[in-house]
Each structure stands twice: as C-alpha cells, then as structure tokens.
Amino acid sequence: MILLDRHIAFRFLVNFITLFCLIFIFIVSVDVVLQFDSFVEAASRAVEQERFSSTSIATLMAILDFHGPRVFQSFSFLVGLVSVAAAGFTLSQMQRSRELVAMLAAGIPLQRVAVIIFLMACLLNLLQVVNQEFVIPRLAPVLLREHGQILSRTSSEFSVVMTRDARDNLFSGRMLDANRGVIDDMLVLTRDADGTAERRISAPRAVWNADGFWELESGIAIDRVGRDEGSMQSQQVIERFETDLSPHSLLVRRDQERAQMLSTRQIGALREDAATTSGRLARIMWTRIGGVGVNLLVLLLILPNFLCRLPGPLLLQSVKCAAIGVPVLLLSVLVMLLPVSGVSPALMALLPTAVLIPVSFWRLAALKS
C-alpha cells in the first residue's frame, strides 16, 4: 500500500512540476518577445560597463536576472490552478493504463487515490505559505523592477508617482533613493481649496532634511495668477519645500502598493501606520488564508470527475473538470477581493471556503468506489 501511495504522489508531483514549468516558460517567452529591445538595451549598457564580455551573454543574463525571481511569484499565483490540472493529468494517465480498475479489483477504494493527491496538494500549499511569508518579501524590490531597470544593482531606488501630502499638495519624482534621502527631478503642485494648481515647484535634485523639509538644488517655483492657463508669474528661486512626505513616508506608501508581496508581519506593521488603508491590508491578510482553503476544496470538487469505476471518455471528463474548476476558482478570488461596504474583509475572504466545504465533501462522499 505504501508503494502505491508513493507511486501516485510521485506521478502527481511530476505532472505539477511539468505543467508549472511549461506555463512559466510560456509567460517568459511572451514577455521576452514583446520587450526584447529592453533586454538588449540593458545588455548593451552592461557590456559598456564591462560587467559582461559579450552582448549575447549579457542578454541571456538580463532575461535570467529579470525573470528568474519571478518563478516564486508565479508559483504563488498558479499553485491552485496547476494543482487541479496536475490531478486531472494524473488520474487520466491512471485511467488510461487501467490502474484504477486494477486498484478496485484489489479491493482498494478510489478514495485512497483522492487522499494521496489531496495530501500532496496540502504540501504544495504549505510550500506556498512559506514562499509568501519568507521568500517573496525578500525578493519584492527585485520583483517590482520595470523593464527599464533590468540588471539594476540598486533596490532602494524607485520612482514616486503623484502622491498627495497632508496639505493636499501633489508630490512626485523620477527616482527616490530612500536610503540616502535624495530624489531626482522633483515636481510639486500646490493646490487651492478647489483643487486647482496654484504653484508649480520643480528641482533637478532635492535632499531630505530631518527637520521636515526637502532642500532643493536649483529649485524653481512658478505661481498662477487667475484661472487662465497662460497667466503665470515669472520664475522664482526656492530653496526648500516643507511636507510630511519624508523618504520613510514615501517608502511606507510604496509598501502599501506592493502589500501583496509583503509578509503577514510586515502587513501588520503597515496597518499600524496612519497613512495606510487598514481595510485593504486586512483583506490581503485574510485572502491568503481563504486562498489556501479554496485551492484545496476546488481540488476535491473536481476529483470525482476522474475517479470512475469504469474507463470513460477522457475528453468529456476534462471538459467537465475545466467547466467546474476554473469558474469556481475565478469566482472565489473575485469574492475574496471584493470590497463590500459594511462587511468585514475576513467574512468576504472566508465566504468561498465556507460554501465549498459542504459541496466538496458531499461530492467526494457520493463517489461510487
């Protein structure tokens, strides 16, 4: 019996790895084809900096540098869907080779196969939890890179999109080095009570002062007079700009945007910051718990389609599996992420699991073996 269990588990894991690799390679191939110029440009810059000896090697390393860490991110997204597909392939192979018939003839119930596949899926989801809590947070700065930052050695630098401060000003910058407290190409729009821009402040470089302001280098301020677009005063030199948007505050806001890549402990720390939206962060935390339940229960939901006493048409079984599994997975994710006013994020995240528990176990209990 132990030998049979190992055989089923091994076949399921091999199918999972094979399907995951094929999907990941397809994703990488599409991105490389669409962004090939970006990879070549990054490779050329690296060769000019004498980091690589040839453009071909540099291009290959650029692809590996950009997409290599995304294996873990893709695993996080695909573990549920690929588990369902791997279970279908495993049972189809066993049905085609009449292994399920042989098991029934030996007095082994089909539920035994379901238990082994379910345990392997539990193991994969456990790996996903470890991946989400310990691996992805460490790789988050690398995963957030855009194609213009391929082969970049720095991870503390990021662009600042238009961000509102406590005075309702709009603050942005081409690149912020949070460790050094330096921002390049800073742009600030100060607004009146109606939200209309009344002053435009720009500086090629600014340095954060611990007293609560940015020291501008060659800063220029242009004031608006009246409502007309062309009614501007002459340029004025400005040396500082006071705001609550320190490098730390901007880093915290960026972390809120990348909260999906943070660990539960880091999200908990973000929720204590007044600048963040705790409801959205709570939804992310509870969705991780509900996601594991949905992955496992959808797997149980589709297993009876393949666990048949007599060999049947595999195409029809596969179509039924896809018709049940894929919509249920997508609908569950939609419900878990849907913000509903007055409803706890925990309730929305756990609702699909609560609905799927009786349905999945009823399907498995009704299995004729």
PDB file of C-alpha atoms in Angstrom, residues 35-49 54-56 58-63 147-152:
ATOM      1  CA  GLN A  35      10.166  43.521 -24.574  1.00  0.00           C
ATOM      2  CA  PHE A  36      13.198  42.207 -26.433  1.00  0.00           C
ATOM      3  CA  ASP A  37      14.517  45.721 -27.126  1.00  0.00           C
ATOM      4  CA  SER A  38      14.564  46.481 -23.391  1.00  0.00           C
ATOM      5  CA  PHE A  39      16.635  43.380 -22.672  1.00  0.00           C
ATOM      6  CA  VAL A  40      19.090  44.205 -25.477  1.00  0.00           C
ATOM      7  CA  GLU A  41      19.472  47.814 -24.287  1.00  0.00           C
ATOM      8  CA  ALA A  42      20.148  46.659 -20.721  1.00  0.00           C
ATOM      9  CA  ALA A  43      22.669  44.132 -22.032  1.00  0.00           C
ATOM     10  CA  SER A  44      24.434  46.807 -24.090  1.00  0.00           C
ATOM     11  CA  ARG A  45      24.741  49.069 -21.050  1.00  0.00           C
ATOM     12  CA  ALA A  46      26.145  46.190 -19.016  1.00  0.00           C
ATOM     13  CA  VAL A  47      28.745  45.444 -21.705  1.00  0.00           C
ATOM     14  CA  GLU A  48      29.743  49.120 -21.801  1.00  0.00           C
ATOM     15  CA  GLN A  49      30.233  48.968 -18.022  1.00  0.00           C
ATOM     16  CA  SER A  54      29.577  39.984 -24.962  1.00  0.00           C
ATOM     17  CA  THR A  55      26.089  41.249 -25.716  1.00  0.00           C
ATOM     18  CA  SER A  56      24.720  37.722 -26.236  1.00  0.00           C
ATOM     19  CA  ALA A  58      24.573  39.854 -21.260  1.00  0.00           C
ATOM     20  CA  THR A  59      21.159  39.476 -22.925  1.00  0.00           C
ATOM     21  CA  LEU A  60      20.777  35.952 -21.579  1.00  0.00           C
ATOM     22  CA  MET A  61      21.794  37.116 -18.101  1.00  0.00           C
ATOM     23  CA  ALA A  62      19.353  40.032 -18.358  1.00  0.00           C
ATOM     24  CA  ILE A  63      16.496  37.610 -19.048  1.00  0.00           C
ATOM     25  CA  HIS A 147      11.870  46.668 -17.837  1.00  0.00           C
ATOM     26  CA  GLY A 148      13.849  49.895 -17.699  1.00  0.00           C
ATOM     27  CA  GLN A 149      15.576  48.641 -14.526  1.00  0.00           C
ATOM     28  CA  ILE A 150      16.830  45.307 -15.867  1.00  0.00           C
ATOM     29  CA  LEU A 151      20.251  44.364 -14.433  1.00  0.00           C
ATOM     30  CA  SER A 152      19.929  47.202 -11.924  1.00  0.00           C
TER      31      SER A 152
END
